[in-house]
PDB file of C-alpha atoms in Angstrom:
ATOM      1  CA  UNK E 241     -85.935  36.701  60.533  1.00 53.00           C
ATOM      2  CA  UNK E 242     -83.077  36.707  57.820  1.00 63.00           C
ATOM      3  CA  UNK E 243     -84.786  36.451  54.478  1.00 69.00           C
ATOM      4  CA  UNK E 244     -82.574  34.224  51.586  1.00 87.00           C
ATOM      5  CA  UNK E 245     -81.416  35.568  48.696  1.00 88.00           C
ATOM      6  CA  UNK E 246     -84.303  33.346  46.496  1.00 87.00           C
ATOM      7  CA  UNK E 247     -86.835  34.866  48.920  1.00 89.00           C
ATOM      8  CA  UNK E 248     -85.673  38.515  48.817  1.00 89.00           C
ATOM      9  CA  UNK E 249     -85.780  37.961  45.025  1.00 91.00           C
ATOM     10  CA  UNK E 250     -89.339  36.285  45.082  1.00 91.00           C
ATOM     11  CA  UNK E 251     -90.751  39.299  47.429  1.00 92.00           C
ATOM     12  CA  UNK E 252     -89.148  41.491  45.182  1.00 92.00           C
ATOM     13  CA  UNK E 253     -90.834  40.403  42.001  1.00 92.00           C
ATOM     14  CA  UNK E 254     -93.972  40.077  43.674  1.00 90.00           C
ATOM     15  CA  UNK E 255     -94.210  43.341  44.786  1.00 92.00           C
ATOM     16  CA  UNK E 256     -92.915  44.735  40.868  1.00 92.00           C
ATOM     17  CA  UNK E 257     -95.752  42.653  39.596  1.00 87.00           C
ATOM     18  CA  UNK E 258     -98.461  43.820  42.162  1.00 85.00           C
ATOM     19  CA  UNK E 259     -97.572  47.286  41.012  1.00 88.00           C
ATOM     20  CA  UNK E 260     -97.768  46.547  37.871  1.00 88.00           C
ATOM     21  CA  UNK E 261    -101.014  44.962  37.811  1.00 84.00           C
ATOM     22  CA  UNK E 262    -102.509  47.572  39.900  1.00 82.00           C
ATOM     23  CA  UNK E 263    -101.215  50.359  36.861  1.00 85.00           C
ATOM     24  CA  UNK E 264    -102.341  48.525  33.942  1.00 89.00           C
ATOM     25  CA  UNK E 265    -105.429  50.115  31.758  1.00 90.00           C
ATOM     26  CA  UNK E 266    -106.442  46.332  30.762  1.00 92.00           C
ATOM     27  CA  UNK E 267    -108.876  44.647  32.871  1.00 93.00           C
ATOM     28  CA  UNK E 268    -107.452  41.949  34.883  1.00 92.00           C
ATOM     29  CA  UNK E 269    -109.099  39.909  36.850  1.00 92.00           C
ATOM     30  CA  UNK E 270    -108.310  36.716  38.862  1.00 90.00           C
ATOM     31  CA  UNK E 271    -110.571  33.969  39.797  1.00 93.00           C
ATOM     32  CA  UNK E 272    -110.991  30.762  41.541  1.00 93.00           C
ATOM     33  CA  UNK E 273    -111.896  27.421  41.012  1.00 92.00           C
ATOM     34  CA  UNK E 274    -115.451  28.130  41.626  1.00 91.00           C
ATOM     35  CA  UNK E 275    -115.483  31.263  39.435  1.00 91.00           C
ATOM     36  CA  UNK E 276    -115.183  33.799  42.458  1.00 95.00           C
ATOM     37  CA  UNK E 277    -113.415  36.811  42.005  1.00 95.00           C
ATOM     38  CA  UNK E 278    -109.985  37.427  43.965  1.00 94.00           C
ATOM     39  CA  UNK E 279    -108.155  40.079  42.452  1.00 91.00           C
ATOM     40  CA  UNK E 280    -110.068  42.908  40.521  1.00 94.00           C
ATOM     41  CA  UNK E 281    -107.562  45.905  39.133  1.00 93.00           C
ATOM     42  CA  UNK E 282    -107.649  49.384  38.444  1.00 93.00           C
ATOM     43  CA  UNK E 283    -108.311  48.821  34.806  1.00 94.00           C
ATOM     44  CA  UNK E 284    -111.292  46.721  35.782  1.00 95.00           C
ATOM     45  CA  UNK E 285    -112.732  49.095  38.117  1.00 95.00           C
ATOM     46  CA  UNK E 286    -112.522  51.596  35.398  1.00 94.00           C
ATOM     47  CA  UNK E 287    -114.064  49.118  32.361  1.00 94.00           C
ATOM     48  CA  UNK E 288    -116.719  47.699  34.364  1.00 95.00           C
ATOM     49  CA  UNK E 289    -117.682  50.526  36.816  1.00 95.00           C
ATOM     50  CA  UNK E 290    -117.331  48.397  40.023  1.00 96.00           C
ATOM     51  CA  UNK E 291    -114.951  48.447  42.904  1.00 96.00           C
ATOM     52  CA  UNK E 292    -112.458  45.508  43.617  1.00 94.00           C
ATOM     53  CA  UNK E 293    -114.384  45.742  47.088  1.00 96.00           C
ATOM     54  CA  UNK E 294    -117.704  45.554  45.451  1.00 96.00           C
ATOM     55  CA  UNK E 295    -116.860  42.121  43.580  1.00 97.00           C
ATOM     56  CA  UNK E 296    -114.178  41.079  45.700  1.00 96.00           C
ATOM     57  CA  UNK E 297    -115.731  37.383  46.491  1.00 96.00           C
ATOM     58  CA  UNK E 298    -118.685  37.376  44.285  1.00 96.00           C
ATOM     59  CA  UNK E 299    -118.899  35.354  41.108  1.00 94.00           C
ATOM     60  CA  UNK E 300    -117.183  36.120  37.619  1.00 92.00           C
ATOM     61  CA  UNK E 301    -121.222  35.936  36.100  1.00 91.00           C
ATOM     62  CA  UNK E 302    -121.642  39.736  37.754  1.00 92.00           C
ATOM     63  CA  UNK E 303    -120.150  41.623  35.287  1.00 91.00           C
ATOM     64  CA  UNK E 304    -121.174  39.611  32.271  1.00 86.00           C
ATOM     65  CA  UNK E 305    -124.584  40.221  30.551  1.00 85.00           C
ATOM     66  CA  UNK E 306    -127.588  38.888  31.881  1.00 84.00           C
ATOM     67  CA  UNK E 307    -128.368  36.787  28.551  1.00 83.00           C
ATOM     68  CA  UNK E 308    -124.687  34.675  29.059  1.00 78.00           C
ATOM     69  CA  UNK E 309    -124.848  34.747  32.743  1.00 76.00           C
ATOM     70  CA  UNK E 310    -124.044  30.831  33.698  1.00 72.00           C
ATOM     71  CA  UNK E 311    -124.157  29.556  30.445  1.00 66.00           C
ATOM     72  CA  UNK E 312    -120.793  27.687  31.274  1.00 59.00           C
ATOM     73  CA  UNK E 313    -119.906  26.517  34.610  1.00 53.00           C
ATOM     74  CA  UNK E 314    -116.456  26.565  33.976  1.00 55.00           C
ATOM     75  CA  UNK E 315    -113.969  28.048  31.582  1.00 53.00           C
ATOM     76  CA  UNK E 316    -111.783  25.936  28.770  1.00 49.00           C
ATOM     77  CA  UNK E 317    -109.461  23.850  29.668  1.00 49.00           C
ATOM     78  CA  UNK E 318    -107.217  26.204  27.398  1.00 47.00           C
ATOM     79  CA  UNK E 319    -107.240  29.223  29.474  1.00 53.00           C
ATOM     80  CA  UNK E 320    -103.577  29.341  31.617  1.00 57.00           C
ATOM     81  CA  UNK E 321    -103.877  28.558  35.611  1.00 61.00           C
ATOM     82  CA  UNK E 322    -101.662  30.949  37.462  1.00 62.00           C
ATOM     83  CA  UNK E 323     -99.915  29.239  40.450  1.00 60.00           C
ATOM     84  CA  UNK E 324    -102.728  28.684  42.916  1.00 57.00           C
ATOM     85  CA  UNK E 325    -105.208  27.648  40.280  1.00 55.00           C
ATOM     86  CA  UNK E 326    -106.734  31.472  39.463  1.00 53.00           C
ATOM     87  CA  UNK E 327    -107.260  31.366  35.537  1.00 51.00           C
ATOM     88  CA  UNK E 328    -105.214  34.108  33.765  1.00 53.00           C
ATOM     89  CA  UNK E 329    -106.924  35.077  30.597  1.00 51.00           C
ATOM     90  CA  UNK E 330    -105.474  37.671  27.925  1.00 45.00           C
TER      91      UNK E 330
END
């Protein structure tokens, strides 16, 4: 399969950002629609003590604390949607 030039590119950047992500110290974390974690970095693991496997799937209200658990079912309309609708917060 012969790859184009845009998708060599796209693959590449992927790849330079999955790295990066995977590096960073910050916690960053990607969820759905229905507040379900999908992507749970190194940084994470390290902040809040659990394993992207552990979470991987489960909702966002597991690591918060107990007394704010589900106090909004979803987040503000101000927090950025990253390309397949995960919520990128900063």
């Amino acid at each position: 399969m012969n790859l184009t030039s845009a998708e060599n590119e796209a693959q590449a950047s992927q790849a330079m950002l999955a790295q990066i992500l995977s590096i960073a110290a910050d916690a960053i974390i990607t969820v759905d629609e229905a507040q379900r974690i999908l992507h749970f970095n190194l940084g994470a693991e390290r902040i809040f003590g659990w394993t992207a496997v552990e979470v991987a799937g489960r909702s966002l209200d597991v690591l918060l604390p107990k007394r704010v658990r589900g106090e909004s079912p979803t987040r503000p309309a101000s927090v950025p949607r990253g390309p397949t609708g995960t919520h990128i917060w900063a």
